[in-house]
Amino acid sequence: MKTAIITLDFINDICHQNGQIAAAASRIKKNKIIKNTNKLIIWGRTHSHLICHIRVAFSDDYRESSPHSPLFNHIKDIDALKQGSWGTDFIDDLNISDSDVSIYKRRVSGFRGTELPVLMASHRIEKIILCGVSTQNTVELTAREAHDRDFLVYIASDACESDTEKNKRNSLHFLTQIGIVKTVDEIIASSGSD
């Protein structure tokens, strides 16, 4: 089955302790989220899976941001997530290769307004494995949209993180209704030679 591994928002502003909206940074480090994500990425490359890194970023004047979004209005107020800044660079420890695809997004979902749908179609992807920050926002919304686009959706539970354990646990529970929630090791073991 043609598979894509999609990482979501593993950027400095969100994941680094000095990031501007890094509520989950200490949990990312404590729970080895980047290490687990890298294990998934390396496994994916050995099986010729498509690897996509998606990150949220805006122009300096935030022209792409909706004035109706409390989430993005807060980002604008604190001057975060500017494309080309340190804040929107991928976190240093993330295993990125020149063969990977990098996509900018302007909304919470990895699909909304990005080239991801065309990329999935052109590579004939059927199965998507998601990981990222935060579980209850970008991972959950991307998973829901992937489900409604008829992909088989996996969520790597130990390669996702949130600002609190409760938020992560609740989101992963809801996601079992539309996808398969497993650890990285469980995904690798159950995928065989996919």
JSON list of C-alpha atoms in Angstrom, two decimals:
[
{"chain": "A", "resi": 1, "resn": "MET", "atom": "CA", "xyz": [0.00, 0.00, 0.00]},
{"chain": "A", "resi": 2, "resn": "LYS", "atom": "CA", "xyz": [1.45, 3.38, -1.02]},
{"chain": "A", "resi": 3, "resn": "THR", "atom": "CA", "xyz": [2.20, 5.24, 2.20]},
{"chain": "A", "resi": 4, "resn": "ALA", "atom": "CA", "xyz": [3.08, 8.79, 3.25]},
{"chain": "A", "resi": 5, "resn": "ILE", "atom": "CA", "xyz": [4.52, 9.76, 6.61]},
{"chain": "A", "resi": 6, "resn": "ILE", "atom": "CA", "xyz": [3.47, 13.30, 7.45]},
{"chain": "A", "resi": 7, "resn": "THR", "atom": "CA", "xyz": [5.07, 15.33, 10.23]},
{"chain": "A", "resi": 8, "resn": "LEU", "atom": "CA", "xyz": [3.19, 18.40, 11.40]},
{"chain": "A", "resi": 9, "resn": "ASP", "atom": "CA", "xyz": [4.57, 21.60, 12.93]},
{"chain": "A", "resi": 10, "resn": "PHE", "atom": "CA", "xyz": [7.85, 20.31, 14.34]},
{"chain": "A", "resi": 11, "resn": "ILE", "atom": "CA", "xyz": [9.19, 23.88, 14.27]},
{"chain": "A", "resi": 12, "resn": "ASN", "atom": "CA", "xyz": [11.10, 26.03, 16.74]},
{"chain": "A", "resi": 13, "resn": "ASP", "atom": "CA", "xyz": [8.27, 28.37, 17.75]},
{"chain": "A", "resi": 14, "resn": "ILE", "atom": "CA", "xyz": [6.20, 25.35, 18.80]},
{"chain": "A", "resi": 15, "resn": "CYS", "atom": "CA", "xyz": [8.77, 22.71, 19.84]},
{"chain": "A", "resi": 16, "resn": "HIS", "atom": "CA", "xyz": [11.87, 24.53, 21.09]},
{"chain": "A", "resi": 17, "resn": "GLN", "atom": "CA", "xyz": [12.01, 25.70, 24.70]},
{"chain": "A", "resi": 18, "resn": "ASN", "atom": "CA", "xyz": [12.68, 29.25, 23.45]},
{"chain": "A", "resi": 19, "resn": "GLY", "atom": "CA", "xyz": [9.82, 29.19, 20.95]},
{"chain": "A", "resi": 20, "resn": "GLN", "atom": "CA", "xyz": [7.06, 31.77, 21.19]},
{"chain": "A", "resi": 21, "resn": "ILE", "atom": "CA", "xyz": [4.20, 29.25, 21.51]},
{"chain": "A", "resi": 22, "resn": "ALA", "atom": "CA", "xyz": [6.09, 26.34, 23.03]},
{"chain": "A", "resi": 23, "resn": "ALA", "atom": "CA", "xyz": [3.55, 25.11, 25.60]},
{"chain": "A", "resi": 24, "resn": "ALA", "atom": "CA", "xyz": [4.36, 21.52, 24.66]},
{"chain": "A", "resi": 25, "resn": "ALA", "atom": "CA", "xyz": [8.16, 21.88, 24.43]},
{"chain": "A", "resi": 26, "resn": "SER", "atom": "CA", "xyz": [9.00, 20.26, 27.77]},
{"chain": "A", "resi": 27, "resn": "ARG", "atom": "CA", "xyz": [6.61, 17.36, 27.07]},
{"chain": "A", "resi": 28, "resn": "ILE", "atom": "CA", "xyz": [8.15, 16.88, 23.60]},
{"chain": "A", "resi": 29, "resn": "LYS", "atom": "CA", "xyz": [11.57, 16.47, 25.17]},
{"chain": "A", "resi": 30, "resn": "LYS", "atom": "CA", "xyz": [10.42, 14.38, 28.15]},
{"chain": "A", "resi": 31, "resn": "ASN", "atom": "CA", "xyz": [8.39, 11.97, 26.02]},
{"chain": "A", "resi": 32, "resn": "LYS", "atom": "CA", "xyz": [11.04, 11.64, 23.28]},
{"chain": "A", "resi": 33, "resn": "ILE", "atom": "CA", "xyz": [8.63, 12.77, 20.57]},
{"chain": "A", "resi": 34, "resn": "ILE", "atom": "CA", "xyz": [11.34, 13.79, 18.09]},
{"chain": "A", "resi": 35, "resn": "LYS", "atom": "CA", "xyz": [13.29, 10.56, 18.69]},
{"chain": "A", "resi": 36, "resn": "ASN", "atom": "CA", "xyz": [10.14, 8.52, 18.03]},
{"chain": "A", "resi": 37, "resn": "THR", "atom": "CA", "xyz": [9.31, 10.60, 14.96]},
{"chain": "A", "resi": 38, "resn": "ASN", "atom": "CA", "xyz": [12.82, 10.09, 13.59]},
{"chain": "A", "resi": 39, "resn": "LYS", "atom": "CA", "xyz": [12.50, 6.32, 14.08]},
{"chain": "A", "resi": 40, "resn": "LEU", "atom": "CA", "xyz": [9.31, 6.43, 12.00]},
{"chain": "A", "resi": 41, "resn": "ILE", "atom": "CA", "xyz": [10.95, 8.59, 9.32]},
{"chain": "A", "resi": 42, "resn": "ILE", "atom": "CA", "xyz": [14.01, 6.34, 9.02]},
{"chain": "A", "resi": 43, "resn": "TRP", "atom": "CA", "xyz": [11.79, 3.25, 8.77]},
{"chain": "A", "resi": 44, "resn": "GLY", "atom": "CA", "xyz": [9.69, 5.02, 6.15]},
{"chain": "A", "resi": 45, "resn": "ARG", "atom": "CA", "xyz": [12.71, 5.84, 4.02]},
{"chain": "A", "resi": 46, "resn": "THR", "atom": "CA", "xyz": [13.91, 2.23, 4.10]},
{"chain": "A", "resi": 47, "resn": "HIS", "atom": "CA", "xyz": [10.50, 1.24, 2.69]},
{"chain": "A", "resi": 48, "resn": "SER", "atom": "CA", "xyz": [10.45, 4.05, 0.08]},
{"chain": "A", "resi": 49, "resn": "HIS", "atom": "CA", "xyz": [7.50, 5.80, 1.72]},
{"chain": "A", "resi": 50, "resn": "LEU", "atom": "CA", "xyz": [6.91, 9.45, 0.90]},
{"chain": "A", "resi": 51, "resn": "ILE", "atom": "CA", "xyz": [8.07, 11.70, 3.77]},
{"chain": "A", "resi": 52, "resn": "CYS", "atom": "CA", "xyz": [6.36, 15.11, 4.07]},
{"chain": "A", "resi": 53, "resn": "HIS", "atom": "CA", "xyz": [7.19, 17.78, 6.64]},
{"chain": "A", "resi": 54, "resn": "ILE", "atom": "CA", "xyz": [4.44, 20.36, 6.99]},
{"chain": "A", "resi": 55, "resn": "ARG", "atom": "CA", "xyz": [4.80, 23.58, 8.97]},
{"chain": "A", "resi": 56, "resn": "VAL", "atom": "CA", "xyz": [2.63, 26.58, 9.67]},
{"chain": "A", "resi": 57, "resn": "ALA", "atom": "CA", "xyz": [4.00, 30.00, 8.70]},
{"chain": "A", "resi": 58, "resn": "PHE", "atom": "CA", "xyz": [2.75, 33.42, 7.64]},
{"chain": "A", "resi": 59, "resn": "SER", "atom": "CA", "xyz": [4.02, 36.44, 5.73]},
{"chain": "A", "resi": 60, "resn": "ASP", "atom": "CA", "xyz": [5.40, 39.33, 7.80]},
{"chain": "A", "resi": 61, "resn": "ASP", "atom": "CA", "xyz": [2.04, 41.12, 7.61]},
{"chain": "A", "resi": 62, "resn": "TYR", "atom": "CA", "xyz": [0.00, 37.95, 8.28]},
{"chain": "A", "resi": 63, "resn": "ARG", "atom": "CA", "xyz": [-2.08, 38.53, 5.14]},
{"chain": "A", "resi": 64, "resn": "GLU", "atom": "CA", "xyz": [-2.96, 34.81, 4.98]},
{"chain": "A", "resi": 65, "resn": "SER", "atom": "CA", "xyz": [-4.30, 34.75, 8.54]},
{"chain": "A", "resi": 66, "resn": "SER", "atom": "CA", "xyz": [-8.05, 34.88, 9.09]},
{"chain": "A", "resi": 67, "resn": "PRO", "atom": "CA", "xyz": [-9.21, 37.83, 11.20]},
{"chain": "A", "resi": 68, "resn": "HIS", "atom": "CA", "xyz": [-11.91, 35.51, 12.56]},
{"chain": "A", "resi": 69, "resn": "SER", "atom": "CA", "xyz": [-9.45, 33.02, 14.09]},
{"chain": "A", "resi": 70, "resn": "PRO", "atom": "CA", "xyz": [-8.70, 33.50, 17.81]},
{"chain": "A", "resi": 71, "resn": "LEU", "atom": "CA", "xyz": [-5.79, 31.08, 17.41]},
{"chain": "A", "resi": 72, "resn": "PHE", "atom": "CA", "xyz": [-4.13, 32.95, 14.56]},
{"chain": "A", "resi": 73, "resn": "ASN", "atom": "CA", "xyz": [-4.97, 36.40, 15.96]},
{"chain": "A", "resi": 74, "resn": "HIS", "atom": "CA", "xyz": [-2.97, 35.43, 19.05]},
{"chain": "A", "resi": 75, "resn": "ILE", "atom": "CA", "xyz": [-0.06, 34.41, 16.80]},
{"chain": "A", "resi": 76, "resn": "LYS", "atom": "CA", "xyz": [-0.20, 37.80, 15.11]},
{"chain": "A", "resi": 77, "resn": "ASP", "atom": "CA", "xyz": [-0.35, 39.61, 18.47]},
{"chain": "A", "resi": 78, "resn": "ILE", "atom": "CA", "xyz": [2.87, 37.96, 19.66]},
{"chain": "A", "resi": 79, "resn": "ASP", "atom": "CA", "xyz": [4.60, 38.24, 16.26]},
{"chain": "A", "resi": 80, "resn": "ALA", "atom": "CA", "xyz": [5.18, 34.48, 15.92]},
{"chain": "A", "resi": 81, "resn": "LEU", "atom": "CA", "xyz": [5.28, 31.98, 13.04]},
{"chain": "A", "resi": 82, "resn": "LYS", "atom": "CA", "xyz": [6.77, 34.32, 10.44]},
{"chain": "A", "resi": 83, "resn": "GLN", "atom": "CA", "xyz": [7.93, 32.46, 7.35]},
{"chain": "A", "resi": 84, "resn": "GLY", "atom": "CA", "xyz": [11.70, 32.60, 7.00]},
{"chain": "A", "resi": 85, "resn": "SER", "atom": "CA", "xyz": [12.29, 33.23, 10.72]},
{"chain": "A", "resi": 86, "resn": "TRP", "atom": "CA", "xyz": [14.03, 30.95, 13.22]},
{"chain": "A", "resi": 87, "resn": "GLY", "atom": "CA", "xyz": [10.59, 30.22, 14.67]},
{"chain": "A", "resi": 88, "resn": "THR", "atom": "CA", "xyz": [9.37, 28.48, 11.51]},
{"chain": "A", "resi": 89, "resn": "ASP", "atom": "CA", "xyz": [12.58, 26.53, 10.93]},
{"chain": "A", "resi": 90, "resn": "PHE", "atom": "CA", "xyz": [12.23, 22.83, 11.60]},
{"chain": "A", "resi": 91, "resn": "ILE", "atom": "CA", "xyz": [13.60, 21.85, 14.99]},
{"chain": "A", "resi": 92, "resn": "ASP", "atom": "CA", "xyz": [17.27, 20.86, 14.65]},
{"chain": "A", "resi": 93, "resn": "ASP", "atom": "CA", "xyz": [16.87, 17.27, 15.83]},
{"chain": "A", "resi": 94, "resn": "LEU", "atom": "CA", "xyz": [14.21, 16.38, 13.24]},
{"chain": "A", "resi": 95, "resn": "ASN", "atom": "CA", "xyz": [15.62, 13.95, 10.65]},
{"chain": "A", "resi": 96, "resn": "ILE", "atom": "CA", "xyz": [15.13, 15.75, 7.34]},
{"chain": "A", "resi": 97, "resn": "SER", "atom": "CA", "xyz": [16.54, 14.61, 4.01]},
{"chain": "A", "resi": 98, "resn": "ASP", "atom": "CA", "xyz": [16.78, 16.42, 0.68]},
{"chain": "A", "resi": 99, "resn": "SER", "atom": "CA", "xyz": [14.48, 13.72, -0.71]},
{"chain": "A", "resi": 100, "resn": "ASP", "atom": "CA", "xyz": [11.70, 14.69, 1.75]},
{"chain": "A", "resi": 101, "resn": "VAL", "atom": "CA", "xyz": [8.93, 17.10, 0.80]},
{"chain": "A", "resi": 102, "resn": "SER", "atom": "CA", "xyz": [8.51, 20.34, 2.76]},
{"chain": "A", "resi": 103, "resn": "ILE", "atom": "CA", "xyz": [5.18, 22.17, 2.71]},
{"chain": "A", "resi": 104, "resn": "TYR", "atom": "CA", "xyz": [4.05, 25.45, 4.26]},
{"chain": "A", "resi": 105, "resn": "LYS", "atom": "CA", "xyz": [0.50, 25.73, 5.54]},
{"chain": "A", "resi": 106, "resn": "ARG", "atom": "CA", "xyz": [-1.55, 28.76, 6.57]},
{"chain": "A", "resi": 107, "resn": "ARG", "atom": "CA", "xyz": [-4.28, 26.92, 8.45]},
{"chain": "A", "resi": 108, "resn": "VAL", "atom": "CA", "xyz": [-4.50, 24.27, 11.15]},
{"chain": "A", "resi": 109, "resn": "SER", "atom": "CA", "xyz": [-5.00, 21.33, 8.76]},
{"chain": "A", "resi": 110, "resn": "GLY", "atom": "CA", "xyz": [-2.15, 20.06, 6.63]},
{"chain": "A", "resi": 111, "resn": "PHE", "atom": "CA", "xyz": [-4.57, 19.80, 3.70]},
{"chain": "A", "resi": 112, "resn": "ARG", "atom": "CA", "xyz": [-6.32, 23.18, 3.72]},
{"chain": "A", "resi": 113, "resn": "GLY", "atom": "CA", "xyz": [-4.89, 25.42, 1.02]},
{"chain": "A", "resi": 114, "resn": "THR", "atom": "CA", "xyz": [-1.70, 23.39, 0.52]},
{"chain": "A", "resi": 115, "resn": "GLU", "atom": "CA", "xyz": [-0.31, 21.22, -2.25]},
{"chain": "A", "resi": 116, "resn": "LEU", "atom": "CA", "xyz": [-0.73, 18.12, -0.06]},
{"chain": "A", "resi": 117, "resn": "PRO", "atom": "CA", "xyz": [-3.87, 16.82, -1.87]},
{"chain": "A", "resi": 118, "resn": "VAL", "atom": "CA", "xyz": [-2.16, 17.00, -5.28]},
{"chain": "A", "resi": 119, "resn": "LEU", "atom": "CA", "xyz": [1.01, 15.43, -3.88]},
{"chain": "A", "resi": 120, "resn": "MET", "atom": "CA", "xyz": [-0.97, 12.53, -2.38]},
{"chain": "A", "resi": 121, "resn": "ALA", "atom": "CA", "xyz": [-2.79, 11.98, -5.68]},
{"chain": "A", "resi": 122, "resn": "SER", "atom": "CA", "xyz": [0.34, 12.17, -7.83]},
{"chain": "A", "resi": 123, "resn": "HIS", "atom": "CA", "xyz": [2.07, 9.57, -5.63]},
{"chain": "A", "resi": 124, "resn": "ARG", "atom": "CA", "xyz": [-1.10, 7.44, -5.44]},
{"chain": "A", "resi": 125, "resn": "ILE", "atom": "CA", "xyz": [-0.97, 7.45, -1.65]},
{"chain": "A", "resi": 126, "resn": "GLU", "atom": "CA", "xyz": [-3.56, 5.29, 0.13]},
{"chain": "A", "resi": 127, "resn": "LYS", "atom": "CA", "xyz": [-2.23, 5.23, 3.70]},
{"chain": "A", "resi": 128, "resn": "ILE", "atom": "CA", "xyz": [-1.16, 8.24, 5.75]},
{"chain": "A", "resi": 129, "resn": "ILE", "atom": "CA", "xyz": [0.79, 8.06, 9.01]},
{"chain": "A", "resi": 130, "resn": "LEU", "atom": "CA", "xyz": [0.59, 11.29, 11.04]},
{"chain": "A", "resi": 131, "resn": "CYS", "atom": "CA", "xyz": [2.72, 12.69, 13.81]},
{"chain": "A", "resi": 132, "resn": "GLY", "atom": "CA", "xyz": [3.14, 16.20, 15.16]},
{"chain": "A", "resi": 133, "resn": "VAL", "atom": "CA", "xyz": [2.25, 18.98, 17.55]},
{"chain": "A", "resi": 134, "resn": "SER", "atom": "CA", "xyz": [-0.32, 19.63, 18.73]},
{"chain": "A", "resi": 135, "resn": "THR", "atom": "CA", "xyz": [-2.33, 16.46, 18.83]},
{"chain": "A", "resi": 136, "resn": "GLN", "atom": "CA", "xyz": [-5.66, 18.21, 19.47]},
{"chain": "A", "resi": 137, "resn": "ASN", "atom": "CA", "xyz": [-5.18, 20.79, 16.73]},
{"chain": "A", "resi": 138, "resn": "THR", "atom": "CA", "xyz": [-3.11, 20.10, 13.62]},
{"chain": "A", "resi": 139, "resn": "VAL", "atom": "CA", "xyz": [-2.83, 16.31, 14.01]},
{"chain": "A", "resi": 140, "resn": "GLU", "atom": "CA", "xyz": [-6.52, 15.83, 14.75]},
{"chain": "A", "resi": 141, "resn": "LEU", "atom": "CA", "xyz": [-7.77, 18.16, 12.02]},
{"chain": "A", "resi": 142, "resn": "THR", "atom": "CA", "xyz": [-5.39, 16.72, 9.41]},
{"chain": "A", "resi": 143, "resn": "ALA", "atom": "CA", "xyz": [-6.44, 13.19, 10.41]},
{"chain": "A", "resi": 144, "resn": "ARG", "atom": "CA", "xyz": [-10.13, 14.05, 10.11]},
{"chain": "A", "resi": 145, "resn": "GLU", "atom": "CA", "xyz": [-9.62, 15.60, 6.70]},
{"chain": "A", "resi": 146, "resn": "ALA", "atom": "CA", "xyz": [-7.50, 12.64, 5.55]},
{"chain": "A", "resi": 147, "resn": "HIS", "atom": "CA", "xyz": [-10.30, 10.32, 6.66]},
{"chain": "A", "resi": 148, "resn": "ASP", "atom": "CA", "xyz": [-12.86, 12.29, 4.66]},
{"chain": "A", "resi": 149, "resn": "ARG", "atom": "CA", "xyz": [-10.56, 12.10, 1.63]},
{"chain": "A", "resi": 150, "resn": "ASP", "atom": "CA", "xyz": [-10.70, 8.28, 1.90]},
{"chain": "A", "resi": 151, "resn": "PHE", "atom": "CA", "xyz": [-7.17, 7.64, 3.14]},
{"chain": "A", "resi": 152, "resn": "LEU", "atom": "CA", "xyz": [-6.36, 4.90, 5.62]},
{"chain": "A", "resi": 153, "resn": "VAL", "atom": "CA", "xyz": [-5.22, 7.03, 8.57]},
{"chain": "A", "resi": 154, "resn": "TYR", "atom": "CA", "xyz": [-2.69, 6.03, 11.22]},
{"chain": "A", "resi": 155, "resn": "ILE", "atom": "CA", "xyz": [-1.73, 8.30, 14.11]},
{"chain": "A", "resi": 156, "resn": "ALA", "atom": "CA", "xyz": [1.63, 7.59, 15.78]},
{"chain": "A", "resi": 157, "resn": "SER", "atom": "CA", "xyz": [0.62, 8.21, 19.39]},
{"chain": "A", "resi": 158, "resn": "ASP", "atom": "CA", "xyz": [4.14, 8.46, 20.79]},
{"chain": "A", "resi": 159, "resn": "ALA", "atom": "CA", "xyz": [5.19, 10.83, 17.99]},
{"chain": "A", "resi": 160, "resn": "CYS", "atom": "CA", "xyz": [2.45, 13.36, 18.79]},
{"chain": "A", "resi": 161, "resn": "GLU", "atom": "CA", "xyz": [2.31, 15.81, 21.67]},
{"chain": "A", "resi": 162, "resn": "SER", "atom": "CA", "xyz": [0.09, 18.42, 23.28]},
{"chain": "A", "resi": 163, "resn": "ASP", "atom": "CA", "xyz": [0.40, 21.03, 25.98]},
{"chain": "A", "resi": 164, "resn": "THR", "atom": "CA", "xyz": [-1.18, 18.66, 28.53]},
{"chain": "A", "resi": 165, "resn": "GLU", "atom": "CA", "xyz": [-1.54, 14.90, 28.90]},
{"chain": "A", "resi": 166, "resn": "LYS", "atom": "CA", "xyz": [-5.32, 15.33, 29.13]},
{"chain": "A", "resi": 167, "resn": "ASN", "atom": "CA", "xyz": [-5.51, 17.16, 25.78]},
{"chain": "A", "resi": 168, "resn": "LYS", "atom": "CA", "xyz": [-3.36, 14.52, 24.10]},
{"chain": "A", "resi": 169, "resn": "ARG", "atom": "CA", "xyz": [-5.24, 11.58, 25.62]},
{"chain": "A", "resi": 170, "resn": "ASN", "atom": "CA", "xyz": [-8.67, 13.03, 24.74]},
{"chain": "A", "resi": 171, "resn": "SER", "atom": "CA", "xyz": [-7.66, 13.79, 21.17]},
{"chain": "A", "resi": 172, "resn": "LEU", "atom": "CA", "xyz": [-6.16, 10.34, 20.61]},
{"chain": "A", "resi": 173, "resn": "HIS", "atom": "CA", "xyz": [-9.33, 8.79, 22.02]},
{"chain": "A", "resi": 174, "resn": "PHE", "atom": "CA", "xyz": [-11.52, 10.73, 19.56]},
{"chain": "A", "resi": 175, "resn": "LEU", "atom": "CA", "xyz": [-9.17, 9.85, 16.70]},
{"chain": "A", "resi": 176, "resn": "THR", "atom": "CA", "xyz": [-9.81, 6.12, 17.19]},
{"chain": "A", "resi": 177, "resn": "GLN", "atom": "CA", "xyz": [-13.19, 6.75, 15.54]},
{"chain": "A", "resi": 178, "resn": "ILE", "atom": "CA", "xyz": [-11.60, 7.74, 12.23]},
{"chain": "A", "resi": 179, "resn": "GLY", "atom": "CA", "xyz": [-8.15, 6.18, 12.27]},
{"chain": "A", "resi": 180, "resn": "ILE", "atom": "CA", "xyz": [-5.80, 3.67, 13.81]},
{"chain": "A", "resi": 181, "resn": "VAL", "atom": "CA", "xyz": [-3.90, 4.97, 16.83]},
{"chain": "A", "resi": 182, "resn": "LYS", "atom": "CA", "xyz": [-0.71, 3.04, 17.59]},
{"chain": "A", "resi": 183, "resn": "THR", "atom": "CA", "xyz": [2.82, 3.67, 18.83]},
{"chain": "A", "resi": 184, "resn": "VAL", "atom": "CA", "xyz": [5.63, 3.97, 16.31]},
{"chain": "A", "resi": 185, "resn": "ASP", "atom": "CA", "xyz": [6.84, 0.46, 17.16]},
{"chain": "A", "resi": 186, "resn": "GLU", "atom": "CA", "xyz": [3.32, -0.94, 16.72]},
{"chain": "A", "resi": 187, "resn": "ILE", "atom": "CA", "xyz": [2.93, 0.80, 13.36]},
{"chain": "A", "resi": 188, "resn": "ILE", "atom": "CA", "xyz": [6.26, -0.56, 12.15]},
{"chain": "A", "resi": 189, "resn": "ALA", "atom": "CA", "xyz": [5.47, -4.08, 13.38]},
{"chain": "A", "resi": 190, "resn": "SER", "atom": "CA", "xyz": [1.99, -4.12, 11.84]},
{"chain": "A", "resi": 191, "resn": "SER", "atom": "CA", "xyz": [3.08, -2.72, 8.48]},
{"chain": "A", "resi": 192, "resn": "GLY", "atom": "CA", "xyz": [5.25, -5.66, 7.49]},
{"chain": "A", "resi": 193, "resn": "SER", "atom": "CA", "xyz": [6.81, -4.86, 4.14]},
{"chain": "A", "resi": 194, "resn": "ASP", "atom": "CA", "xyz": [4.41, -2.00, 3.27]}
]
